[in-house]
Tab-separated table of C-alpha atoms and ligand atoms in Angstrom:
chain	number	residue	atom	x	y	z
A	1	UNK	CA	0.000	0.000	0.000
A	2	UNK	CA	1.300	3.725	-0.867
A	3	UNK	CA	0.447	5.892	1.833
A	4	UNK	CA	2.450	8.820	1.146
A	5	UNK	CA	3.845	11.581	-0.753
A	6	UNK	CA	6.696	11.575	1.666
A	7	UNK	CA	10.213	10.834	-0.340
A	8	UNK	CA	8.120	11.614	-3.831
A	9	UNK	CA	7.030	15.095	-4.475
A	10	UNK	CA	8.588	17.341	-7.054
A	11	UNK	CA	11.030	16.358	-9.680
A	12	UNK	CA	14.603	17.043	-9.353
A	13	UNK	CA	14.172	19.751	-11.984
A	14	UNK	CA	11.978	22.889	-12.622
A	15	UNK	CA	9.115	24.178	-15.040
A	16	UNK	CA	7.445	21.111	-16.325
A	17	UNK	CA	7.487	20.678	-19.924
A	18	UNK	CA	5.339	17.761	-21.495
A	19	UNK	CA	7.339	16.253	-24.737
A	20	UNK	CA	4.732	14.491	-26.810
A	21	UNK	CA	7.009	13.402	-29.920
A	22	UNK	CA	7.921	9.639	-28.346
A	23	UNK	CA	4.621	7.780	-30.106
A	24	UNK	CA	5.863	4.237	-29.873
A	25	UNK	CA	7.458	4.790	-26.963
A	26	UNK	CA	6.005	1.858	-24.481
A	27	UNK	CA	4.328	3.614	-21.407
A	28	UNK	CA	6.230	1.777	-19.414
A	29	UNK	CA	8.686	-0.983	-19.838
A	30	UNK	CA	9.883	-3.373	-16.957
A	31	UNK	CA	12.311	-5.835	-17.533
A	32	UNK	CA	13.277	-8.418	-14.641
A	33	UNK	CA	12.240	-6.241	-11.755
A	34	UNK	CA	12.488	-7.479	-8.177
A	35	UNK	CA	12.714	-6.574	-5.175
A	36	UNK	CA	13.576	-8.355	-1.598
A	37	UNK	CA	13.375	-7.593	1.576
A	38	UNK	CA	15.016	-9.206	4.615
A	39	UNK	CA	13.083	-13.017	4.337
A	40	UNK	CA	10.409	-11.958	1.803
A	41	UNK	CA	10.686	-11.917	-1.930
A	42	UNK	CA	8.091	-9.536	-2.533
A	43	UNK	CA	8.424	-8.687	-6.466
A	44	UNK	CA	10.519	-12.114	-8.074
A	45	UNK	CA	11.131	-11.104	-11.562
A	46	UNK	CA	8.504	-8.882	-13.624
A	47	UNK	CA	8.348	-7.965	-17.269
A	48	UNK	CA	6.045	-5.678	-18.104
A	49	UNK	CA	4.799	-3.294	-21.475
A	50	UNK	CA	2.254	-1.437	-21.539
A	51	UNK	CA	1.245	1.177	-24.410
A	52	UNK	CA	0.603	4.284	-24.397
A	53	UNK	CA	-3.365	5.562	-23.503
A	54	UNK	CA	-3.820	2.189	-22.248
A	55	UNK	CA	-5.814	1.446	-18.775
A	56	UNK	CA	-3.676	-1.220	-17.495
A	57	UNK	CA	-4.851	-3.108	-13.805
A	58	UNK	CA	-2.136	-4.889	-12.061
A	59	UNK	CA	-4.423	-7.479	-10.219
A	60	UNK	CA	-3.608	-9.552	-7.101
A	61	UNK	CA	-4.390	-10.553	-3.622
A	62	UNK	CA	-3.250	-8.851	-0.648
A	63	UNK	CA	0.579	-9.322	-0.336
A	64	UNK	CA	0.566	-10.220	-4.056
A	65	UNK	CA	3.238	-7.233	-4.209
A	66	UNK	CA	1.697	-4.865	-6.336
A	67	UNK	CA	2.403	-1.946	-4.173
A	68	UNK	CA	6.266	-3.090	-4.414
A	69	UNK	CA	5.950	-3.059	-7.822
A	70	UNK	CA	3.851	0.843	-8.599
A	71	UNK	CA	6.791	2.151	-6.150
A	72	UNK	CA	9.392	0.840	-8.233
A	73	UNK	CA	7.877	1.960	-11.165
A	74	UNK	CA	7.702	5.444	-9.944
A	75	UNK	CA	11.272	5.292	-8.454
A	76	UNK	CA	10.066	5.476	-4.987
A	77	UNK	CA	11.559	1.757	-4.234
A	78	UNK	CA	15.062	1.357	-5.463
A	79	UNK	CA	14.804	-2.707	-7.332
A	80	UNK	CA	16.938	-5.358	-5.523
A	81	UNK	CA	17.167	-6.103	-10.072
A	82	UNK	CA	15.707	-5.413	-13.470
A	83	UNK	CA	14.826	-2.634	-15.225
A	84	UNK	CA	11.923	0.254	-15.321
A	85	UNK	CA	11.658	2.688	-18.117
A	86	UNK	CA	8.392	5.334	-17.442
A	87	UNK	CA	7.917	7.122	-21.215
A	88	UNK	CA	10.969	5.946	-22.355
A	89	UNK	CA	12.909	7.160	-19.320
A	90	UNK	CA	15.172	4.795	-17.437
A	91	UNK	CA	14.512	5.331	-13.582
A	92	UNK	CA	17.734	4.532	-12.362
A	93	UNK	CA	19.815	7.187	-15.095
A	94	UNK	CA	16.737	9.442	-15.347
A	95	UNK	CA	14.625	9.291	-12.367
A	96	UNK	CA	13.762	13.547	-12.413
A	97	UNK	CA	12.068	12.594	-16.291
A	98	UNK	CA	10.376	9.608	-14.914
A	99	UNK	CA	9.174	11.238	-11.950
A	100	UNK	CA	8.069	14.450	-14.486
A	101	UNK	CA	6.188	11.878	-16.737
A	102	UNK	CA	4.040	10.131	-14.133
A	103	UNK	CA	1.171	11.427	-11.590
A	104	UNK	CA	0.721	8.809	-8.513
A	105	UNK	CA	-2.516	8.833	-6.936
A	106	UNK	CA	-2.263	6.752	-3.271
A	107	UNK	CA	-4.229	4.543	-1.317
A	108	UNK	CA	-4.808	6.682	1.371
A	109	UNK	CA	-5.436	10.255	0.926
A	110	UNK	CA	-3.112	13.026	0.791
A	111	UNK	CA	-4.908	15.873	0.249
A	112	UNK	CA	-4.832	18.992	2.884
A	113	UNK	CA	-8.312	19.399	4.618
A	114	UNK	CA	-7.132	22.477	6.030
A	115	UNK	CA	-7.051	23.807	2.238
A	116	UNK	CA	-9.965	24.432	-0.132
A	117	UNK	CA	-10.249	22.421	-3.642
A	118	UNK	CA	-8.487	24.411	-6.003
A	119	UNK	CA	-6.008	25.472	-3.367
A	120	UNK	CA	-4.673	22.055	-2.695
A	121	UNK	CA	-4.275	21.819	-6.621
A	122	UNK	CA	-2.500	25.323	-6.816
A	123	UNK	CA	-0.106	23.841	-3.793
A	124	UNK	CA	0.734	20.997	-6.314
A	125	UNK	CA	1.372	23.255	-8.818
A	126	UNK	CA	4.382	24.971	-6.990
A	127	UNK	CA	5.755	21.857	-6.191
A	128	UNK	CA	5.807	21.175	-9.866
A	129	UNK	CA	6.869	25.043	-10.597
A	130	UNK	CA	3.988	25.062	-13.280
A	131	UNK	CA	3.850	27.907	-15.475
A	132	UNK	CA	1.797	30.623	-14.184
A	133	UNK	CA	0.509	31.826	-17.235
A	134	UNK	CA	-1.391	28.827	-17.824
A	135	UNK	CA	-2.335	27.602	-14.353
A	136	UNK	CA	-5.690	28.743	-13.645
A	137	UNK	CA	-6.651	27.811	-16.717
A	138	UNK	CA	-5.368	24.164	-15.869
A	139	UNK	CA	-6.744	23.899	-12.402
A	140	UNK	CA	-10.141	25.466	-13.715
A	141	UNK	CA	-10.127	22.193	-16.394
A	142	UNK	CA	-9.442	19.862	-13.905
A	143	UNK	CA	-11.874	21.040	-11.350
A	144	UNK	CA	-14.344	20.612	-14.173
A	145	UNK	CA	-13.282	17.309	-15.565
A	146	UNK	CA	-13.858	16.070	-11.953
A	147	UNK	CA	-16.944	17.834	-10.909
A	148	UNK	CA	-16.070	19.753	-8.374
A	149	UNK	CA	-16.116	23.339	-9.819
A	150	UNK	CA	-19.134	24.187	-7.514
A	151	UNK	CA	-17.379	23.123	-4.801
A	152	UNK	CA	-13.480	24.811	-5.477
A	153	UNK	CA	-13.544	27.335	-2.629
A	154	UNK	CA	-14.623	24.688	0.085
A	155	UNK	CA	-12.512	22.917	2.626
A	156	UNK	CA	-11.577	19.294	1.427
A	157	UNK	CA	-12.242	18.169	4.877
A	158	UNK	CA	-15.800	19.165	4.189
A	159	UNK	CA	-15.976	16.517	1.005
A	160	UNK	CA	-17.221	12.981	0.416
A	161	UNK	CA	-14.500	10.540	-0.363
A	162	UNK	CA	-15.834	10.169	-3.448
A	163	UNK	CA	-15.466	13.901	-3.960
A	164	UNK	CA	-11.542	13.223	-2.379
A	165	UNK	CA	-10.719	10.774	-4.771
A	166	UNK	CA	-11.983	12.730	-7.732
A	167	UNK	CA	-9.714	15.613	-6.597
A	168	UNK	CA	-6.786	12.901	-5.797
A	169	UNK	CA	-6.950	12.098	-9.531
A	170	UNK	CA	-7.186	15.588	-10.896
A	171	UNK	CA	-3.938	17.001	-8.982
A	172	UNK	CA	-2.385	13.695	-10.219
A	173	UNK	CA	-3.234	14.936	-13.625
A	174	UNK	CA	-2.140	18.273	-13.165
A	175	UNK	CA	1.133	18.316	-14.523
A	176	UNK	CA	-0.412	16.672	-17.661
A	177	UNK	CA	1.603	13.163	-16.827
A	178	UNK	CA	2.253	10.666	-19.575
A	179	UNK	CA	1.299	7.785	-17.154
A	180	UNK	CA	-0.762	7.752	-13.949
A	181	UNK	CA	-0.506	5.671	-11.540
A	182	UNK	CA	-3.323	4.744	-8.861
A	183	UNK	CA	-2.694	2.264	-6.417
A	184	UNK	CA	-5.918	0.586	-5.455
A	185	UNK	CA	-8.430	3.552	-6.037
A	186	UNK	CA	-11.674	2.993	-5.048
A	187	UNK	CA	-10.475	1.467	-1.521
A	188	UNK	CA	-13.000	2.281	1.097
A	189	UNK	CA	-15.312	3.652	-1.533
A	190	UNK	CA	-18.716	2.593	-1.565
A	191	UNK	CA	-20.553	1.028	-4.770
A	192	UNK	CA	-21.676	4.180	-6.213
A	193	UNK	CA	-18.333	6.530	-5.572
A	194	UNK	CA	-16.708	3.416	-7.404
A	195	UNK	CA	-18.600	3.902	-9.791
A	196	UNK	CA	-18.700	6.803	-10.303
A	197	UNK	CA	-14.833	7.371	-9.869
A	198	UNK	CA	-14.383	4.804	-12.973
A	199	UNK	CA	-16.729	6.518	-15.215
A	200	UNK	CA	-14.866	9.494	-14.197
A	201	UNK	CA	-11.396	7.259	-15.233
A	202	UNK	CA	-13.008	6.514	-18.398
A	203	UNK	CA	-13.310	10.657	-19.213
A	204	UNK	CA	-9.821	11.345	-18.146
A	205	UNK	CA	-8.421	8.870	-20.433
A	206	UNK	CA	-10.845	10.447	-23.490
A	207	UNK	CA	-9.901	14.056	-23.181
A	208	UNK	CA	-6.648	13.736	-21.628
A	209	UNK	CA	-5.049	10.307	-23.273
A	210	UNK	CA	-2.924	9.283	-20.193
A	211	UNK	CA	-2.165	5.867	-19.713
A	212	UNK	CA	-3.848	4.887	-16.235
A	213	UNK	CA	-1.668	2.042	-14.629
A	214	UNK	CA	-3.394	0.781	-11.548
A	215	UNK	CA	-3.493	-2.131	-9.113
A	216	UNK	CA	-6.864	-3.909	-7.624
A	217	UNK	CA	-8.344	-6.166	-5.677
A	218	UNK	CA	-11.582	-6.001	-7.205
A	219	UNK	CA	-12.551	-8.530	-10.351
A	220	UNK	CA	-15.118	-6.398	-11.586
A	221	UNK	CA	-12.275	-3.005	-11.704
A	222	UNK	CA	-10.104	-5.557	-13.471
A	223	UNK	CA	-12.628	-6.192	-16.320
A	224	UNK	CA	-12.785	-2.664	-16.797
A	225	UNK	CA	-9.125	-2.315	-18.007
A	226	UNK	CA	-8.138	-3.013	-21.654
A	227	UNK	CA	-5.239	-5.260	-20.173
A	228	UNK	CA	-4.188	-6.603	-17.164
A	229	UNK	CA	-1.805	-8.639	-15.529
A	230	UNK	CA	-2.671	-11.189	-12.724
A	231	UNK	CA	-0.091	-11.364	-9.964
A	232	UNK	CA	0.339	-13.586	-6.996
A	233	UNK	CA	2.918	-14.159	-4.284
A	234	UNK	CA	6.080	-11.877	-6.485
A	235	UNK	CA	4.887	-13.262	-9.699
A	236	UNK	CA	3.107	-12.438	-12.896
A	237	UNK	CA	0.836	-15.596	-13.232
A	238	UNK	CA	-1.095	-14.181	-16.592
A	239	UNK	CA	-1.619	-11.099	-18.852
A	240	UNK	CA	-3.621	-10.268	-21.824
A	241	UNK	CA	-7.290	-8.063	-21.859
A	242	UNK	CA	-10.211	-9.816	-19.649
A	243	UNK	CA	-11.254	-11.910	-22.759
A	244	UNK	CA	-7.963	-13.467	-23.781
A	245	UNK	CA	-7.681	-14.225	-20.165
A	246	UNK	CA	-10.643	-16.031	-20.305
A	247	UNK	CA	-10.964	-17.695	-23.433
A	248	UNK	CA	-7.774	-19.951	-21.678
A	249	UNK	CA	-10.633	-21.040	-19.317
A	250	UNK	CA	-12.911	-22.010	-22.607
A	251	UNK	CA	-16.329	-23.333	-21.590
A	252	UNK	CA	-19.422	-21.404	-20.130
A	253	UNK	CA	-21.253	-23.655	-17.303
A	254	UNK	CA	-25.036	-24.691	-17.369
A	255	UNK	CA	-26.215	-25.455	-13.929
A	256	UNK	CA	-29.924	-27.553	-14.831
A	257	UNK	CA	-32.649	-27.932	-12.430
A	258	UNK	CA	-35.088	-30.761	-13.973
A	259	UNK	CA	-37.979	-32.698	-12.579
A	260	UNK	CA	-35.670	-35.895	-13.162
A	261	UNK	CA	-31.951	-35.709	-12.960
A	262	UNK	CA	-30.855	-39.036	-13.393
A	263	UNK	CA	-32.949	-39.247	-16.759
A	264	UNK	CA	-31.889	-35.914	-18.138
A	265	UNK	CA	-28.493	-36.794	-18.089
A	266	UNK	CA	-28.972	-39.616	-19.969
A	267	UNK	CA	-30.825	-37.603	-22.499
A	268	UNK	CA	-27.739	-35.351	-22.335
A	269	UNK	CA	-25.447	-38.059	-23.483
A	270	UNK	CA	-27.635	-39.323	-25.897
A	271	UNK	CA	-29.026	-36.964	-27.653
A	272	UNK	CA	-26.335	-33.658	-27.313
A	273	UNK	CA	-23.314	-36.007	-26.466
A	274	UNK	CA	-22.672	-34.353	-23.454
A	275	UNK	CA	-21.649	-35.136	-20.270
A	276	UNK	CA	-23.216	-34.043	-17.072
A	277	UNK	CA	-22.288	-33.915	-13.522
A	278	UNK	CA	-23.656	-33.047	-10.324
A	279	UNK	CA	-23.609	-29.350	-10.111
A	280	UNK	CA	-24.562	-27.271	-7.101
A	281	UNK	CA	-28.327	-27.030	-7.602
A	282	UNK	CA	-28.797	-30.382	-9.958
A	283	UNK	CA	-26.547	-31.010	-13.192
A	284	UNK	CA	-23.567	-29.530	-14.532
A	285	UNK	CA	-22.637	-29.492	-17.765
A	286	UNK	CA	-19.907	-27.185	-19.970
A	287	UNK	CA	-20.923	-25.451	-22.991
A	288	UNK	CA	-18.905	-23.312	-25.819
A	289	UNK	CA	-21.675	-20.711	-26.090
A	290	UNK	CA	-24.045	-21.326	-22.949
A	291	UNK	CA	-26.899	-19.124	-23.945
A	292	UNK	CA	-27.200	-20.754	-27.545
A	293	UNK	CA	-27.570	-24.274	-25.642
A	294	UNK	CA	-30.599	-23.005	-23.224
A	295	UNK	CA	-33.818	-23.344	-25.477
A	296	UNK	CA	-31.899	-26.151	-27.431
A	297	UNK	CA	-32.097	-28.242	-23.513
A	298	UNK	CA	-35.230	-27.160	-22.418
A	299	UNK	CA	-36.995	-28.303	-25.669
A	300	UNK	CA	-34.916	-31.686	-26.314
A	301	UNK	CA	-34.904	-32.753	-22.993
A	302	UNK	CA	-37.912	-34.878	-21.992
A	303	UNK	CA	-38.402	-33.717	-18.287
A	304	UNK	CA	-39.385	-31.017	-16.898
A	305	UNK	CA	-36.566	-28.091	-16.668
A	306	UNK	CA	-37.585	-25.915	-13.525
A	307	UNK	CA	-34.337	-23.491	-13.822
A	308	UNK	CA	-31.137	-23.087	-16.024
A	309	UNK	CA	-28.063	-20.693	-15.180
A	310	UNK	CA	-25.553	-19.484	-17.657
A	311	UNK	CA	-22.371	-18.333	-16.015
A	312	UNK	CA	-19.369	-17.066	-18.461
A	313	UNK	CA	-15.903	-18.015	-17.152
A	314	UNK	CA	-14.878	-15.360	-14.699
A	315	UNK	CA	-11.316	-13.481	-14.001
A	316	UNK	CA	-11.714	-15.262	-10.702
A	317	UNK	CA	-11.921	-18.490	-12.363
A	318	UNK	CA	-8.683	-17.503	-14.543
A	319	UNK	CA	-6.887	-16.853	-11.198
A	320	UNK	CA	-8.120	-19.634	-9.554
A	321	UNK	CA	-6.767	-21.680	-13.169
A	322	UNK	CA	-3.230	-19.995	-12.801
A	323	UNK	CA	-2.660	-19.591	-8.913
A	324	UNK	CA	-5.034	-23.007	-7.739
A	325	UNK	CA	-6.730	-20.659	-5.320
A	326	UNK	CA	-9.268	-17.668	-5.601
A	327	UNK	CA	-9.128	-13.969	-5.660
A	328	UNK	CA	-11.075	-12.137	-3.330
A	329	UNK	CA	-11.479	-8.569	-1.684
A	330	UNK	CA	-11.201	-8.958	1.869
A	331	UNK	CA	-11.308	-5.981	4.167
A	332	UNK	CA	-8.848	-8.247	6.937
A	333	UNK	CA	-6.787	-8.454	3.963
A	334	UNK	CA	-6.160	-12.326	4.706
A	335	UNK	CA	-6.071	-14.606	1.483
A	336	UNK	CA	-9.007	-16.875	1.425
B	401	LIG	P1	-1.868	-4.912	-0.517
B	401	LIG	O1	-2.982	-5.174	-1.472
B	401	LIG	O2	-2.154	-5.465	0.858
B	401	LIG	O3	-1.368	-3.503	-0.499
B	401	LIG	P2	0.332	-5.729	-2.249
B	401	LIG	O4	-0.030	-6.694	-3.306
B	401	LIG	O5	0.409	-4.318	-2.623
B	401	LIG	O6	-0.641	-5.885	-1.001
B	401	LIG	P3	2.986	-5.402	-1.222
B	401	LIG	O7	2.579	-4.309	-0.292
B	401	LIG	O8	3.770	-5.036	-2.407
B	401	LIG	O9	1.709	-6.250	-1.670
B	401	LIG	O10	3.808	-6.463	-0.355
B	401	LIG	C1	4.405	-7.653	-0.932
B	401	LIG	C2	5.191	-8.372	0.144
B	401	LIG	O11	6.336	-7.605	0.493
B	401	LIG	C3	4.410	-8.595	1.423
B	401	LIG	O12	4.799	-9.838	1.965
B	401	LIG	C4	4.896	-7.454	2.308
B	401	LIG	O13	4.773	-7.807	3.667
B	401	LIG	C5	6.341	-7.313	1.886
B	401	LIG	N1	6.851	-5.932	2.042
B	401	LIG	C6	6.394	-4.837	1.421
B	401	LIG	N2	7.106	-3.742	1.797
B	401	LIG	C7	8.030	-4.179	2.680
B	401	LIG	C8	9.079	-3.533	3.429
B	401	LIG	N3	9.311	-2.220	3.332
B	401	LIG	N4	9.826	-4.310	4.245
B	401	LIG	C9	9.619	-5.644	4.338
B	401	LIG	N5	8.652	-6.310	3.659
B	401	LIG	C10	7.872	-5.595	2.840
């Protein structure tokens, strides 16, 4: 988890210019990172690429070491080895450019209470010695792209924390970073503010084309993304978009509910070669396209067929497929 600003901040170097002549340039490029810490191996070798404008999740259990691997990426954790280029800057030869290219966005908040809205984003402005001339123009924008212009003169400790992380995100975009990073965003959120704060993801990337890189617990934030990567205990276990992840799973289940079990599997075999098993409410059986199968059972079956479910493969069943055992959020933050 990265609770801090502390040891981040500004870069090394002044007024922030934003180069935007490096198309092709991966977003960000790992190669072999890891990290250890006396007795743990928390990152064990991590290659990473991911384009630029893409919304990339980084998805793993607690522990998984995703929060190693965001600090190394934005040169807040030195690597024990490997590589991390941010926009085509290295962070070990360049780390004021890589720090210049990327806008962090922690899991806990950061924000001043004590300061109003726009304030807090002015504040983040010196620390990034942003051009005057344009500033007020930029913190009016991002005020607006967040929702909160109505509410720019009023104390952030007066906000929701849906409100907080929409103004989290906008000072992270400030600077106009190539590549923001958000390390588990919607933590402590409730449905709606999660909601809302992705549809409010989904209008940053539109109008402002920066690559979001962030890390989740949540299997419905990682269907969301365009790609992810699924990591458990130091490792990546599997990467590709939602579907390709899937599609290694194959079949869609259909749980059946009949008047007659034992004779609707036979019909099963016999007529639509397939075989069934005992599911949780009746039988089981796999399907390529579960939906086309449906009025295909309930008419050639000869029993009555009291309930059907479809359910599509799942990115918890691809983790359970790659790891053996199952993703899920847990507020103790124990693995189940
Ligand atoms: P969470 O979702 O709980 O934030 P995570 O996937 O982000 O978990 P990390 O915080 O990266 O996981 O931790 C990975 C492993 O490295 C854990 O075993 C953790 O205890 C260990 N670890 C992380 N930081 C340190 C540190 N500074 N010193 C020692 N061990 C650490």
């Amino acid at each position: 988890m990265l609770r801090s600003r502390r040891d981040f901040g500004a870069p090394a170097t002044a007024a922030v210019s934003v180069d935007r002549s490096d198309a092709g340039v991966p977003a960000i490029r790992a190669i072999g990172l890891r990290k250890s810490y006396p007795g743990v191996e928390a990152v064990r070798g991590i290659d990473l690429n991911v384009g630029q404008g893409e919304t990339f999740g980084f998805l793993g259990p607690n522990g998984a070491g995703k929060t190693t691997t965001i600090a190394m990426l934005c040169t807040l954790v030195r690597p024990t080895a490997g590589r991390v280029e941010v926009a085509g800057h290295d962070t070990r030869t360049a780390p004021g450019l890589v720090r210049r290219s990327l806008g962090l966005v922690f899991q806990e908040g950061t924000l001043d209470g004590d300061l109003t809205a726009a304030e807090n984003l002015r504040f983040h402005a010196d620390l990034y010695a942003m051009p005057r001339a344009t500033l007020a123009a930029r913190v009016d924008a991002m005020l607006e792209l967040s929702g909160l212009t109505a509410s720019r003169d009023s104390l952030v400790r007066t906000f929701s924390g849906g409100m907080r992380r929409r103004l989290e995100v906008a000072r992270g975009l400030l600077h106009r970073p190539r590549v923001l990073f958000l390390d588990e965003p919607t933590i402590g959120l409730d449905p709606p503010s999660r909601a809302q704060l992705w549809e409010h993801l989904g209008e940053v990337r539109e109008r402002e084309g920066t690559t979001l890189f962030l890390t989740t617990h949540y299997l419905e934030e990682a269907e969301r993304c365009d790609r992810i990567a699924i990591i458990d205990d130091g490792r990546i276990v599997a990467q590709g978009s939602p579907a390709e992840l899937k599609s290694v799973i194959g079949a869609d289940r259909v749980d059946l509910r009949t008047g007659d079990d034992e004779k609707a599997a036979e019909t099963l075999l016999e007529r639509f070669g397939m075989e069934a098993v005992a599911g949780p409410h009746g039988l089981r059986v796999q399907a390529e396209d579960g939906a086309l199968l449906v009025p295909r059972l309930c008419a050639g079956l000869d029993v009555p067929v009291y309930e059907v479910t479809v359910t599509r493969p799942s990115l918890d069943d691809v983790f359970l497929h790659h790891t053996g055992h199952r993703i899920r959020a847990d507020p103790t933050g124990e693995r189940r």
